[in-house]
Coordinates of C-alpha atoms in Angstrom, one line a residue:
M38 CA 0.5 -0.1 0.0
G39 CA 3.0 2.7 0.5
N40 CA 3.1 5.5 2.2
S41 CA -0.2 7.2 0.8
G42 CA -2.1 9.0 3.2
I43 CA 0.2 9.2 6.0
T44 CA 2.0 12.2 7.5
H45 CA 5.3 11.9 9.3
I46 CA 5.7 14.5 12.0
E47 CA 8.7 15.0 13.2
F48 CA 9.8 16.8 16.8
N49 CA 11.9 20.1 16.3
N50 CA 13.1 20.4 19.8
D51 CA 15.8 22.9 18.9
G52 CA 12.5 25.6 17.2
F53 CA 10.5 24.4 20.3
K54 CA 13.8 25.6 23.3
A55 CA 13.6 29.1 20.7
I56 CA 10.1 29.7 21.3
L57 CA 10.0 28.7 25.0
Q58 CA 12.8 30.9 25.7
S59 CA 12.3 34.3 23.5
D60 CA 11.2 37.3 24.6
G61 CA 7.5 36.8 23.3
C62 CA 7.0 33.7 25.4
R63 CA 8.5 35.7 28.3
E64 CA 6.0 38.7 27.6
V65 CA 3.1 36.6 27.3
I66 CA 4.1 35.0 30.5
E67 CA 4.8 38.1 32.6
Q68 CA 1.2 39.0 31.5
T69 CA -0.2 36.4 32.4
A70 CA 1.3 36.1 35.3
N71 CA 0.4 40.0 36.3
E72 CA -3.7 38.9 35.0
I73 CA -3.6 35.9 37.9
A74 CA -2.1 38.5 40.5
D75 CA -4.7 40.8 39.8
K76 CA -7.6 38.8 39.8
A77 CA -6.1 37.1 43.4
N78 CA -6.5 40.7 44.0
S79 CA -9.5 41.6 43.4
N80 CA -10.5 38.1 45.7
N81 CA -9.0 39.5 48.6
T82 CA -11.2 40.5 51.2
H83 CA -8.7 40.7 54.0
G84 CA -6.7 43.7 52.9
G85 CA -2.7 44.2 53.5
T86 CA -0.2 44.3 50.2
G87 CA -1.8 41.6 48.3
F88 CA -0.6 39.1 45.6
A89 CA 2.3 39.9 43.2
S90 CA 3.4 38.3 40.4
K91 CA 7.3 37.9 38.5
T92 CA 9.0 35.8 35.4
E93 CA 12.3 34.4 35.2
Y94 CA 14.2 32.2 33.3
G95 CA 14.3 28.8 34.9
T96 CA 18.0 28.2 34.1
R97 CA 17.1 24.1 34.9
A98 CA 13.5 24.1 32.7
G99 CA 15.4 26.1 30.0
R100 CA 12.6 28.6 29.7
Y101 CA 11.1 31.5 31.2
I102 CA 8.4 30.9 34.3
G103 CA 6.0 33.0 35.8
F104 CA 4.9 32.8 40.0
V105 CA 2.4 34.6 41.3
Y106 CA 2.8 35.1 45.6
S107 CA 0.9 36.2 48.6
T108 CA 3.3 39.3 50.0
D109 CA 1.9 38.9 53.4
K110 CA 0.0 37.9 56.2
D111 CA -3.0 38.7 55.1
S112 CA -3.1 37.9 51.5
L113 CA -2.2 34.3 53.0
I114 CA -5.1 34.3 55.1
A115 CA -7.0 35.1 51.9
E116 CA -5.6 32.2 50.0
T117 CA -6.4 30.0 52.8
E118 CA -9.3 30.8 53.7
D119 CA -10.8 31.9 50.8
G120 CA -9.0 31.0 48.1
A121 CA -7.8 34.2 46.8
L122 CA -5.2 33.1 44.1
S123 CA -6.2 29.5 43.5
G124 CA -9.9 30.8 42.2
A125 CA -7.8 33.8 40.7

């Protein structure tokens, strides 16, 4: 029958690595982390400084990683009692 109708896909590791390490990817991750932090702050009814975000290059992962975290006791309570961050 031959290879008629069969599609072969070759994974391009270098290409995916370049995408994950690009400024465009960093910008998308940073924007998304900021949006999540903003939503978590909107969900925070306990006051305090609230939630913040950061984006950094993970050398072990070889790509950009975004983090959203509580900045003080009040925002920690907002997460543990109300799920302010996990609901965001």
